[in-house]
Amino acid sequence: MCALLAAPAIAQQFDSEAPRQAARLLQPAQYQSAIHKVDDAVPVVTHTYLFTLQTKWGPMKAYGYDALVLRLRELYAIQALDDTSKTEAYGKALAKGATAPIRAAEHLISDPGGTIGGIPRGIGAMFGRIGDSLGGGKSDDGVIGTATGGAAKKRQIAVRYNVSPYSANKVLQDKIGDLARAEAFGGLTASVATMAMPGGVGMVFTLTRTSENMTALLRDRTPAELRELNYDTLRNLGVGVEPARHFLANPHYDPGVQTHTVQSLGALAGVRQIDSFVQLASVAEHDEDAFLYQRIAQMMAGYHRGVARIDNVGVIHGLPVALSVNRDALLFVPMDELLWTQRSSQTAAAFEQIVNPLQPRRKELWISGHASDQIKRELAARGWTVNENARGRLYDIM
């Protein structure tokens, strides 16, 4: 890797990687509310913001803007569930359902914000694998026993409150479990529960129609049914039996992330070599890796539907590279702020080694957020076009 990536950067001036100011990155409602505040200093880790939130329920972290939006949705849902729990009707219903046969969700982590520590994964891990190559399930519905129908109730409540039924946020899952108990066994009506739905600032994070259609699957299908649906989708895309099973068995893809990933790939029907991307995504070693591949799949689907048709998706030295029908080379990378640094100059050299032999008509890099002027100049000198702000254009945050 050293021999390949050691070429000196063309530019002598690199972008600053100093922490950013949260107030400059976020909308006021995202930065601070009655239930949370984002720490002012936001480190940039491999072109991705690392947010720390102080909340009513303890400190939490979010690696990336997309993850922050999901975390904020969860916070507003928790607050709304808190408000619901204070109603007289809720108290009576919960007491009535107190003896129902409900068991805890063993798969939920006790550190929903990722505050235990560790190095963020995702993009950094993928880039690391690219360099190395060039140089050389979570539990199902477990909050309420499926036999009682409570598992379906829990899924319905999660979607009603605009969050994933499979969120690893223990505070959220505990409150959803209590409300499911009150509704399923205590006679609480959904109309009473929705009186405390998040409004105003919380609705800034409402899902779009596209994502609502996707979350309807999570609401209406059991995890087993989702796996069957995802398996059929992969097989219809030409993915082999063993690669499909290997992907579906990866424990870092909860049923929600797995379904978002596979059903996004389903929009690429007719595109060749989807199986190579699925095999790459199967190596996810952390939840952040799985979330990364989900968003890459979403970006490819969004490009295929709304920009130009993709002909094939290959994986070269660990990097997913798509070719359009016009032979444009396409790289889709969910990142917040693309900077020109020593490391990115090396990564750019690696991209050249990977993409140039394809002899593409154009080379395009699609990113979720924005890029610095410096890196746009550097990549333009190498023949690359940087397409910014793909978030919302190619994909929804889910």
mmCIF file of C-alpha atoms in Angstrom:
data_model
loop_
_atom_site.group_PDB
_atom_site.id
_atom_site.type_symbol
_atom_site.label_atom_id
_atom_site.label_comp_id
_atom_site.label_asym_id
_atom_site.label_seq_id
_atom_site.Cartn_x
_atom_site.Cartn_y
_atom_site.Cartn_z
ATOM 1 C CA MET A 1 0.000 0.000 0.000
ATOM 2 C CA CYS A 2 2.787 2.417 0.863
ATOM 3 C CA ALA A 3 4.419 2.051 -2.545
ATOM 4 C CA LEU A 4 1.154 2.719 -4.356
ATOM 5 C CA LEU A 5 -0.175 5.552 -2.252
ATOM 6 C CA ALA A 6 3.020 7.403 -1.419
ATOM 7 C CA ALA A 7 2.890 9.726 -4.433
ATOM 8 C CA PRO A 8 3.211 13.324 -3.251
ATOM 9 C CA ALA A 9 0.049 15.410 -3.290
ATOM 10 C CA ILE A 10 -0.182 17.954 -6.088
ATOM 11 C CA ALA A 11 -1.298 20.635 -3.680
ATOM 12 C CA GLN A 12 0.920 21.765 -0.866
ATOM 13 C CA GLN A 13 -1.964 23.316 1.053
ATOM 14 C CA PHE A 14 -4.369 20.950 2.803
ATOM 15 C CA ASP A 15 -7.768 21.749 4.272
ATOM 16 C CA SER A 16 -8.088 22.196 7.997
ATOM 17 C CA GLU A 17 -9.452 19.224 9.921
ATOM 18 C CA ALA A 18 -10.059 21.250 13.059
ATOM 19 C CA PRO A 19 -13.385 20.577 14.803
ATOM 20 C CA ARG A 20 -16.348 22.377 13.262
ATOM 21 C CA GLN A 21 -18.867 24.487 15.158
ATOM 22 C CA ALA A 22 -22.165 22.690 15.587
ATOM 23 C CA ALA A 23 -24.191 25.896 15.318
ATOM 24 C CA ARG A 24 -22.769 26.459 11.839
ATOM 25 C CA LEU A 25 -23.538 22.937 10.651
ATOM 26 C CA LEU A 26 -27.068 22.489 11.937
ATOM 27 C CA GLN A 27 -30.480 24.085 11.846
ATOM 28 C CA PRO A 28 -31.345 25.772 15.160
ATOM 29 C CA ALA A 29 -33.814 23.011 16.062
ATOM 30 C CA GLN A 30 -31.192 20.377 15.375
ATOM 31 C CA TYR A 31 -28.544 22.184 17.374
ATOM 32 C CA GLN A 32 -30.577 22.713 20.519
ATOM 33 C CA SER A 33 -34.043 22.130 21.921
ATOM 34 C CA ALA A 34 -35.716 21.694 25.288
ATOM 35 C CA ILE A 35 -34.564 18.072 25.391
ATOM 36 C CA HIS A 36 -31.074 18.188 23.862
ATOM 37 C CA LYS A 37 -28.034 20.214 22.898
ATOM 38 C CA VAL A 38 -25.264 19.269 20.519
ATOM 39 C CA ASP A 39 -21.757 19.925 21.836
ATOM 40 C CA ASP A 40 -20.220 22.935 20.114
ATOM 41 C CA ALA A 41 -17.033 21.186 18.943
ATOM 42 C CA VAL A 42 -17.703 18.629 16.188
ATOM 43 C CA PRO A 43 -14.642 16.575 15.145
ATOM 44 C CA VAL A 44 -14.309 15.584 11.494
ATOM 45 C CA VAL A 45 -13.403 11.888 11.290
ATOM 46 C CA THR A 46 -12.756 10.604 7.751
ATOM 47 C CA HIS A 47 -14.900 13.349 6.199
ATOM 48 C CA THR A 48 -17.711 12.567 8.627
ATOM 49 C CA TYR A 49 -18.938 14.654 11.551
ATOM 50 C CA LEU A 50 -18.851 13.071 15.003
ATOM 51 C CA PHE A 51 -21.622 14.679 17.056
ATOM 52 C CA THR A 52 -22.005 14.445 20.823
ATOM 53 C CA LEU A 53 -25.448 15.196 22.224
ATOM 54 C CA GLN A 54 -26.356 16.095 25.786
ATOM 55 C CA THR A 55 -29.923 14.919 26.382
ATOM 56 C CA LYS A 56 -32.452 14.471 29.165
ATOM 57 C CA TRP A 57 -31.608 10.779 29.032
ATOM 58 C CA GLY A 58 -27.841 11.083 29.138
ATOM 59 C CA PRO A 59 -25.091 11.764 26.584
ATOM 60 C CA MET A 60 -25.355 10.199 23.139
ATOM 61 C CA LYS A 61 -23.205 10.181 20.019
ATOM 62 C CA ALA A 62 -23.965 10.203 16.321
ATOM 63 C CA TYR A 63 -21.365 9.400 13.673
ATOM 64 C CA GLY A 64 -22.442 11.478 10.706
ATOM 65 C CA TYR A 65 -25.242 13.901 9.913
ATOM 66 C CA ASP A 66 -27.557 11.098 8.793
ATOM 67 C CA ALA A 67 -27.108 9.315 12.104
ATOM 68 C CA LEU A 68 -27.741 12.598 13.937
ATOM 69 C CA VAL A 69 -31.107 13.039 12.221
ATOM 70 C CA LEU A 70 -32.078 9.499 13.193
ATOM 71 C CA ARG A 71 -30.973 10.167 16.773
ATOM 72 C CA LEU A 72 -33.038 13.353 16.903
ATOM 73 C CA ARG A 73 -36.100 11.513 15.631
ATOM 74 C CA GLU A 74 -35.601 9.073 18.474
ATOM 75 C CA LEU A 75 -35.292 11.858 21.053
ATOM 76 C CA TYR A 76 -38.519 13.510 19.950
ATOM 77 C CA ALA A 77 -40.242 10.125 19.991
ATOM 78 C CA ILE A 78 -38.975 9.463 23.515
ATOM 79 C CA GLN A 79 -40.261 12.861 24.658
ATOM 80 C CA ALA A 80 -43.660 12.213 23.058
ATOM 81 C CA LEU A 81 -43.812 8.791 24.681
ATOM 82 C CA ASP A 82 -42.917 10.419 27.999
ATOM 83 C CA ASP A 83 -45.798 12.865 27.578
ATOM 84 C CA THR A 84 -48.170 10.021 26.731
ATOM 85 C CA SER A 85 -47.118 8.110 29.831
ATOM 86 C CA LYS A 86 -48.259 11.002 32.036
ATOM 87 C CA THR A 87 -51.897 10.747 30.957
ATOM 88 C CA GLU A 88 -54.430 9.143 33.282
ATOM 89 C CA ALA A 89 -55.641 6.754 30.587
ATOM 90 C CA TYR A 90 -52.109 5.505 29.992
ATOM 91 C CA GLY A 91 -51.500 4.868 33.696
ATOM 92 C CA LYS A 92 -54.653 2.817 34.028
ATOM 93 C CA ALA A 93 -53.955 0.822 30.864
ATOM 94 C CA LEU A 94 -50.366 0.098 31.860
ATOM 95 C CA ALA A 95 -51.450 -1.121 35.291
ATOM 96 C CA LYS A 96 -54.069 -3.342 33.679
ATOM 97 C CA GLY A 97 -51.503 -4.892 31.368
ATOM 98 C CA ALA A 98 -48.822 -5.261 34.043
ATOM 99 C CA THR A 99 -49.271 -9.018 34.336
ATOM 100 C CA ALA A 100 -49.144 -9.676 30.588
ATOM 101 C CA PRO A 101 -46.531 -12.195 29.380
ATOM 102 C CA ILE A 102 -43.921 -9.736 28.214
ATOM 103 C CA ARG A 103 -40.206 -10.363 28.098
ATOM 104 C CA ALA A 104 -37.283 -8.010 27.639
ATOM 105 C CA ALA A 105 -35.513 -7.509 24.341
ATOM 106 C CA GLU A 106 -32.196 -9.200 24.997
ATOM 107 C CA HIS A 107 -30.648 -7.864 21.812
ATOM 108 C CA LEU A 108 -30.889 -4.215 22.804
ATOM 109 C CA ILE A 109 -27.674 -2.543 23.835
ATOM 110 C CA SER A 110 -27.418 -0.555 27.047
ATOM 111 C CA ASP A 111 -25.383 2.187 25.407
ATOM 112 C CA PRO A 112 -27.724 3.706 22.797
ATOM 113 C CA GLY A 113 -25.542 6.697 22.091
ATOM 114 C CA GLY A 114 -22.373 4.789 21.507
ATOM 115 C CA THR A 115 -20.817 6.502 24.512
ATOM 116 C CA ILE A 116 -18.706 3.489 25.443
ATOM 117 C CA GLY A 117 -16.093 4.635 22.974
ATOM 118 C CA GLY A 118 -14.177 3.099 20.128
ATOM 119 C CA ILE A 119 -13.119 4.331 16.707
ATOM 120 C CA PRO A 120 -15.974 5.185 14.329
ATOM 121 C CA ARG A 121 -16.188 2.750 11.428
ATOM 122 C CA GLY A 122 -18.050 3.087 8.166
ATOM 123 C CA ILE A 123 -16.227 5.135 5.523
ATOM 124 C CA GLY A 124 -12.875 4.933 7.283
ATOM 125 C CA ALA A 125 -13.063 1.153 7.414
ATOM 126 C CA MET A 126 -14.020 0.916 3.739
ATOM 127 C CA PHE A 127 -11.195 3.219 2.644
ATOM 128 C CA GLY A 128 -8.806 1.207 4.794
ATOM 129 C CA ARG A 129 -9.801 -2.008 3.035
ATOM 130 C CA ILE A 130 -9.318 -0.332 -0.352
ATOM 131 C CA GLY A 131 -5.772 0.633 0.560
ATOM 132 C CA ASP A 132 -4.990 -2.812 1.976
ATOM 133 C CA SER A 133 -6.248 -4.489 -1.171
ATOM 134 C CA LEU A 134 -4.289 -2.242 -3.489
ATOM 135 C CA GLY A 135 -1.132 -2.786 -1.498
ATOM 136 C CA GLY A 136 -1.205 -6.497 -1.526
ATOM 137 C CA GLY A 137 -28.233 -10.550 13.233
ATOM 138 C CA LYS A 138 -29.649 -9.020 15.753
ATOM 139 C CA SER A 139 -32.614 -10.632 17.455
ATOM 140 C CA ASP A 140 -36.080 -10.389 15.959
ATOM 141 C CA ASP A 141 -39.230 -9.054 17.596
ATOM 142 C CA GLY A 142 -38.426 -9.710 21.234
ATOM 143 C CA VAL A 143 -39.986 -6.941 23.282
ATOM 144 C CA ILE A 144 -43.389 -8.572 23.381
ATOM 145 C CA GLY A 145 -43.999 -12.225 22.571
ATOM 146 C CA THR A 146 -45.091 -12.742 19.001
ATOM 147 C CA ALA A 147 -47.771 -15.186 20.038
ATOM 148 C CA THR A 148 -49.694 -12.389 21.749
ATOM 149 C CA GLY A 149 -49.642 -10.106 18.699
ATOM 150 C CA GLY A 150 -47.711 -7.546 20.734
ATOM 151 C CA ALA A 151 -44.713 -7.656 18.410
ATOM 152 C CA ALA A 152 -46.846 -6.275 15.608
ATOM 153 C CA LYS A 153 -48.135 -3.612 17.998
ATOM 154 C CA LYS A 154 -44.578 -2.567 18.822
ATOM 155 C CA ARG A 155 -43.735 -2.215 15.134
ATOM 156 C CA GLN A 156 -46.856 -0.149 14.563
ATOM 157 C CA ILE A 157 -45.995 2.191 17.429
ATOM 158 C CA ALA A 158 -42.407 2.680 16.261
ATOM 159 C CA VAL A 159 -43.492 3.638 12.758
ATOM 160 C CA ARG A 160 -46.234 5.854 14.187
ATOM 161 C CA TYR A 161 -43.557 7.719 16.139
ATOM 162 C CA ASN A 162 -41.281 7.995 13.086
ATOM 163 C CA VAL A 163 -38.517 5.662 14.305
ATOM 164 C CA SER A 164 -37.231 2.229 13.368
ATOM 165 C CA PRO A 165 -38.804 -0.729 15.187
ATOM 166 C CA TYR A 166 -35.268 -2.123 15.389
ATOM 167 C CA SER A 167 -33.509 0.906 16.836
ATOM 168 C CA ALA A 168 -30.767 -0.047 19.299
ATOM 169 C CA ASN A 169 -31.740 2.865 21.571
ATOM 170 C CA LYS A 170 -32.707 1.121 24.812
ATOM 171 C CA VAL A 171 -34.483 4.151 26.276
ATOM 172 C CA LEU A 172 -36.679 4.327 23.196
ATOM 173 C CA GLN A 173 -37.320 0.597 23.074
ATOM 174 C CA ASP A 174 -38.304 0.477 26.748
ATOM 175 C CA LYS A 175 -40.870 3.235 26.262
ATOM 176 C CA ILE A 176 -42.246 1.677 23.082
ATOM 177 C CA GLY A 177 -42.515 -1.612 24.951
ATOM 178 C CA ASP A 178 -44.499 0.019 27.760
ATOM 179 C CA LEU A 179 -46.883 1.695 25.333
ATOM 180 C CA ALA A 180 -47.312 -1.568 23.418
ATOM 181 C CA ARG A 181 -48.197 -3.255 26.710
ATOM 182 C CA ALA A 182 -50.755 -0.553 27.492
ATOM 183 C CA GLU A 183 -52.329 -0.770 24.040
ATOM 184 C CA ALA A 184 -52.165 -4.521 23.528
ATOM 185 C CA PHE A 185 -53.186 -5.633 27.005
ATOM 186 C CA GLY A 186 -54.498 -2.589 28.845
ATOM 187 C CA GLY A 187 -57.054 -1.322 26.372
ATOM 188 C CA LEU A 188 -55.366 2.026 25.635
ATOM 189 C CA THR A 189 -56.540 3.305 22.253
ATOM 190 C CA ALA A 190 -54.131 4.589 19.645
ATOM 191 C CA SER A 191 -56.031 7.887 19.513
ATOM 192 C CA VAL A 192 -55.167 8.548 23.152
ATOM 193 C CA ALA A 193 -51.528 7.641 22.606
ATOM 194 C CA THR A 194 -51.131 9.844 19.542
ATOM 195 C CA MET A 195 -52.323 12.918 21.437
ATOM 196 C CA ALA A 196 -48.701 13.388 22.504
ATOM 197 C CA MET A 197 -47.162 12.830 19.087
ATOM 198 C CA PRO A 198 -44.182 15.127 18.457
ATOM 199 C CA GLY A 199 -45.240 18.334 16.781
ATOM 200 C CA GLY A 200 -43.666 21.609 15.824
ATOM 201 C CA VAL A 201 -39.914 21.291 15.869
ATOM 202 C CA GLY A 202 -40.073 17.510 16.010
ATOM 203 C CA MET A 203 -41.868 17.346 12.712
ATOM 204 C CA VAL A 204 -38.844 18.852 10.983
ATOM 205 C CA PHE A 205 -37.729 15.261 10.747
ATOM 206 C CA THR A 206 -40.885 13.759 9.233
ATOM 207 C CA LEU A 207 -40.264 11.024 6.689
ATOM 208 C CA THR A 208 -40.896 11.572 2.976
ATOM 209 C CA ARG A 209 -43.356 9.542 0.939
ATOM 210 C CA THR A 210 -40.583 7.277 -0.364
ATOM 211 C CA SER A 211 -39.341 6.403 3.087
ATOM 212 C CA GLU A 212 -42.877 6.023 4.384
ATOM 213 C CA ASN A 213 -43.452 3.313 1.783
ATOM 214 C CA MET A 214 -40.327 1.540 2.988
ATOM 215 C CA THR A 215 -41.181 1.776 6.657
ATOM 216 C CA ALA A 216 -44.614 0.336 5.909
ATOM 217 C CA LEU A 217 -42.774 -2.919 5.219
ATOM 218 C CA LEU A 218 -41.190 -2.758 8.666
ATOM 219 C CA ARG A 219 -44.560 -2.113 10.238
ATOM 220 C CA ASP A 220 -46.525 -4.826 8.429
ATOM 221 C CA ARG A 221 -44.002 -7.663 8.057
ATOM 222 C CA THR A 222 -42.399 -9.810 10.716
ATOM 223 C CA PRO A 223 -38.592 -10.140 10.655
ATOM 224 C CA ALA A 224 -38.980 -13.635 9.193
ATOM 225 C CA GLU A 225 -41.218 -12.286 6.447
ATOM 226 C CA LEU A 226 -38.743 -9.478 5.755
ATOM 227 C CA ARG A 227 -35.901 -11.989 5.400
ATOM 228 C CA GLU A 228 -37.973 -14.022 2.964
ATOM 229 C CA LEU A 229 -38.838 -10.896 0.970
ATOM 230 C CA ASN A 230 -35.206 -9.778 0.944
ATOM 231 C CA TYR A 231 -34.007 -13.224 -0.071
ATOM 232 C CA ASP A 232 -36.433 -13.307 -2.992
ATOM 233 C CA THR A 233 -35.369 -9.804 -4.050
ATOM 234 C CA LEU A 234 -31.689 -10.742 -4.033
ATOM 235 C CA ARG A 235 -32.309 -13.924 -5.991
ATOM 236 C CA ASN A 236 -34.340 -11.990 -8.571
ATOM 237 C CA LEU A 237 -31.375 -9.626 -8.936
ATOM 238 C CA GLY A 238 -29.155 -12.578 -9.853
ATOM 239 C CA VAL A 239 -27.452 -13.000 -6.502
ATOM 240 C CA GLY A 240 -26.511 -16.612 -5.822
ATOM 241 C CA VAL A 241 -28.058 -18.678 -3.064
ATOM 242 C CA GLU A 242 -24.993 -18.731 -0.815
ATOM 243 C CA PRO A 243 -24.061 -15.039 -1.207
ATOM 244 C CA ALA A 244 -27.665 -14.074 -0.484
ATOM 245 C CA ARG A 245 -27.806 -16.242 2.625
ATOM 246 C CA HIS A 246 -24.419 -14.989 3.787
ATOM 247 C CA PHE A 247 -25.563 -11.374 3.507
ATOM 248 C CA LEU A 248 -28.869 -12.006 5.254
ATOM 249 C CA ALA A 249 -27.095 -13.826 8.086
ATOM 250 C CA ASN A 250 -24.789 -10.890 8.918
ATOM 251 C CA PRO A 251 -25.799 -9.839 12.469
ATOM 252 C CA HIS A 252 -24.793 -6.208 11.895
ATOM 253 C CA TYR A 253 -27.786 -5.718 9.599
ATOM 254 C CA ASP A 254 -30.873 -5.437 11.759
ATOM 255 C CA PRO A 255 -34.124 -6.186 9.887
ATOM 256 C CA GLY A 256 -34.603 -2.482 9.145
ATOM 257 C CA VAL A 257 -31.150 -1.773 7.716
ATOM 258 C CA GLN A 258 -31.223 -5.064 5.833
ATOM 259 C CA THR A 259 -34.580 -4.248 4.251
ATOM 260 C CA HIS A 260 -33.595 -0.688 3.320
ATOM 261 C CA THR A 261 -30.439 -2.045 1.670
ATOM 262 C CA VAL A 262 -31.991 -4.911 -0.249
ATOM 263 C CA GLN A 263 -35.123 -3.104 -1.381
ATOM 264 C CA SER A 264 -32.955 -0.204 -2.620
ATOM 265 C CA LEU A 265 -30.968 -2.710 -4.642
ATOM 266 C CA GLY A 266 -34.286 -4.023 -5.918
ATOM 267 C CA ALA A 267 -34.701 -0.746 -7.818
ATOM 268 C CA LEU A 268 -31.625 -1.775 -9.857
ATOM 269 C CA ALA A 269 -33.340 -4.705 -11.569
ATOM 270 C CA GLY A 270 -31.481 -5.450 -14.791
ATOM 271 C CA VAL A 271 -28.201 -3.932 -13.593
ATOM 272 C CA ARG A 272 -25.349 -6.402 -13.908
ATOM 273 C CA GLN A 273 -23.033 -7.595 -11.130
ATOM 274 C CA ILE A 274 -25.268 -6.626 -8.201
ATOM 275 C CA ASP A 275 -23.982 -9.808 -6.592
ATOM 276 C CA SER A 276 -20.502 -8.255 -6.271
ATOM 277 C CA PHE A 277 -21.889 -5.387 -4.198
ATOM 278 C CA VAL A 278 -23.885 -7.799 -2.030
ATOM 279 C CA GLN A 279 -20.764 -9.848 -1.357
ATOM 280 C CA LEU A 280 -18.884 -6.674 -0.392
ATOM 281 C CA ALA A 281 -21.694 -5.562 1.906
ATOM 282 C CA SER A 282 -21.649 -8.993 3.529
ATOM 283 C CA VAL A 283 -18.261 -8.246 5.110
ATOM 284 C CA ALA A 284 -19.701 -5.482 7.345
ATOM 285 C CA GLU A 285 -18.064 -5.909 10.733
ATOM 286 C CA HIS A 286 -19.913 -3.156 12.612
ATOM 287 C CA ASP A 287 -23.343 -1.539 12.565
ATOM 288 C CA GLU A 288 -21.761 1.604 11.081
ATOM 289 C CA ASP A 289 -20.482 -0.481 8.174
ATOM 290 C CA ALA A 290 -23.967 -1.854 7.531
ATOM 291 C CA PHE A 291 -25.466 1.655 7.630
ATOM 292 C CA LEU A 292 -22.805 2.794 5.143
ATOM 293 C CA TYR A 293 -23.708 0.078 2.639
ATOM 294 C CA GLN A 294 -27.394 0.830 3.101
ATOM 295 C CA ARG A 295 -26.844 4.432 2.056
ATOM 296 C CA ILE A 296 -24.616 3.489 -0.887
ATOM 297 C CA ALA A 297 -27.409 1.199 -2.101
ATOM 298 C CA GLN A 298 -29.905 4.034 -1.659
ATOM 299 C CA MET A 299 -27.665 6.441 -3.578
ATOM 300 C CA MET A 300 -27.248 4.010 -6.469
ATOM 301 C CA ALA A 301 -31.000 3.447 -6.619
ATOM 302 C CA GLY A 302 -31.663 7.190 -6.549
ATOM 303 C CA TYR A 303 -29.179 7.807 -9.360
ATOM 304 C CA HIS A 304 -30.642 4.956 -11.429
ATOM 305 C CA ARG A 305 -34.186 6.283 -11.003
ATOM 306 C CA GLY A 306 -33.613 10.005 -11.299
ATOM 307 C CA VAL A 307 -30.328 10.782 -13.085
ATOM 308 C CA ALA A 308 -29.261 8.078 -15.556
ATOM 309 C CA ARG A 309 -29.485 4.328 -15.807
ATOM 310 C CA ILE A 310 -26.698 2.239 -14.338
ATOM 311 C CA ASP A 311 -25.401 -0.623 -16.462
ATOM 312 C CA ASN A 312 -23.339 -2.551 -13.926
ATOM 313 C CA VAL A 313 -21.915 -2.356 -10.439
ATOM 314 C CA GLY A 314 -18.499 -3.872 -9.885
ATOM 315 C CA VAL A 315 -16.247 -4.059 -6.850
ATOM 316 C CA ILE A 316 -12.586 -3.349 -7.528
ATOM 317 C CA HIS A 317 -10.116 -3.695 -4.656
ATOM 318 C CA GLY A 318 -12.944 -3.283 -2.164
ATOM 319 C CA LEU A 319 -14.429 -0.172 -3.796
ATOM 320 C CA PRO A 320 -17.932 -0.332 -5.349
ATOM 321 C CA VAL A 321 -17.750 1.292 -8.791
ATOM 322 C CA ALA A 322 -20.836 1.720 -10.957
ATOM 323 C CA LEU A 323 -20.813 2.281 -14.705
ATOM 324 C CA SER A 324 -23.712 4.075 -16.353
ATOM 325 C CA VAL A 325 -25.082 3.044 -19.736
ATOM 326 C CA ASN A 326 -23.012 5.962 -21.077
ATOM 327 C CA ARG A 327 -19.869 4.462 -19.504
ATOM 328 C CA ASP A 328 -19.574 7.117 -16.835
ATOM 329 C CA ALA A 329 -17.709 5.797 -13.784
ATOM 330 C CA LEU A 330 -19.664 6.521 -10.623
ATOM 331 C CA LEU A 331 -18.511 6.441 -7.005
ATOM 332 C CA PHE A 332 -21.169 6.915 -4.321
ATOM 333 C CA VAL A 333 -19.793 7.797 -0.880
ATOM 334 C CA PRO A 334 -21.961 9.018 2.016
ATOM 335 C CA MET A 335 -19.811 11.666 3.694
ATOM 336 C CA ASP A 336 -20.508 15.015 5.326
ATOM 337 C CA GLU A 337 -17.560 17.194 4.309
ATOM 338 C CA LEU A 338 -15.051 16.102 1.682
ATOM 339 C CA LEU A 339 -11.680 17.684 2.465
ATOM 340 C CA TRP A 340 -8.303 17.762 0.746
ATOM 341 C CA THR A 341 -5.942 16.155 3.253
ATOM 342 C CA GLN A 342 -2.848 13.989 3.107
ATOM 343 C CA ARG A 343 -5.063 10.947 3.454
ATOM 344 C CA SER A 344 -7.558 12.017 0.791
ATOM 345 C CA SER A 345 -4.710 12.765 -1.625
ATOM 346 C CA GLN A 346 -3.648 9.145 -1.164
ATOM 347 C CA THR A 347 -7.217 7.950 -1.591
ATOM 348 C CA ALA A 348 -7.505 9.982 -4.797
ATOM 349 C CA ALA A 349 -4.425 8.188 -6.097
ATOM 350 C CA ALA A 350 -6.080 4.880 -5.256
ATOM 351 C CA PHE A 351 -9.255 5.940 -7.071
ATOM 352 C CA GLU A 352 -7.157 6.670 -10.148
ATOM 353 C CA GLN A 353 -5.587 3.213 -10.026
ATOM 354 C CA ILE A 354 -9.047 1.656 -9.781
ATOM 355 C CA VAL A 355 -11.110 3.703 -12.224
ATOM 356 C CA ASN A 356 -8.777 4.814 -15.027
ATOM 357 C CA PRO A 357 -8.294 1.276 -16.466
ATOM 358 C CA LEU A 358 -12.060 1.217 -17.117
ATOM 359 C CA GLN A 359 -11.559 4.043 -19.643
ATOM 360 C CA PRO A 360 -14.767 5.813 -18.628
ATOM 361 C CA ARG A 361 -16.276 8.690 -20.528
ATOM 362 C CA ARG A 362 -16.513 10.683 -17.297
ATOM 363 C CA LYS A 363 -15.572 10.127 -13.651
ATOM 364 C CA GLU A 364 -18.136 11.251 -11.106
ATOM 365 C CA LEU A 365 -17.993 11.239 -7.307
ATOM 366 C CA TRP A 366 -21.330 11.607 -5.527
ATOM 367 C CA ILE A 367 -21.282 12.633 -1.855
ATOM 368 C CA SER A 368 -24.023 13.243 0.703
ATOM 369 C CA GLY A 369 -22.773 16.605 1.946
ATOM 370 C CA HIS A 370 -20.410 19.177 0.496
ATOM 371 C CA ALA A 371 -16.786 19.380 -0.649
ATOM 372 C CA SER A 372 -14.150 22.024 -0.078
ATOM 373 C CA ASP A 373 -13.091 24.243 -2.965
ATOM 374 C CA GLN A 374 -9.576 22.847 -2.682
ATOM 375 C CA ILE A 375 -10.522 19.214 -3.147
ATOM 376 C CA LYS A 376 -12.870 20.059 -5.998
ATOM 377 C CA ARG A 377 -9.948 21.730 -7.779
ATOM 378 C CA GLU A 378 -7.631 18.814 -7.069
ATOM 379 C CA LEU A 379 -10.119 16.207 -8.261
ATOM 380 C CA ALA A 380 -11.061 18.301 -11.304
ATOM 381 C CA ALA A 381 -7.394 18.319 -12.284
ATOM 382 C CA ARG A 382 -7.610 14.517 -12.284
ATOM 383 C CA GLY A 383 -10.745 14.504 -14.399
ATOM 384 C CA TRP A 384 -13.309 14.038 -11.613
ATOM 385 C CA THR A 385 -16.638 15.818 -11.221
ATOM 386 C CA VAL A 386 -17.822 16.115 -7.602
ATOM 387 C CA ASN A 387 -21.588 16.058 -7.176
ATOM 388 C CA GLU A 388 -22.526 17.470 -3.783
ATOM 389 C CA ASN A 389 -25.662 17.333 -1.628
ATOM 390 C CA ALA A 390 -26.877 13.917 -2.769
ATOM 391 C CA ARG A 391 -28.703 13.645 0.555
ATOM 392 C CA GLY A 392 -32.323 14.420 -0.232
ATOM 393 C CA ARG A 393 -31.611 14.321 -3.944
ATOM 394 C CA LEU A 394 -30.650 10.658 -4.313
ATOM 395 C CA TYR A 395 -31.806 9.267 -0.984
ATOM 396 C CA ASP A 396 -33.810 9.896 2.170
ATOM 397 C CA ILE A 397 -32.346 9.545 5.639
ATOM 398 C CA MET A 398 -33.747 6.262 6.958
#
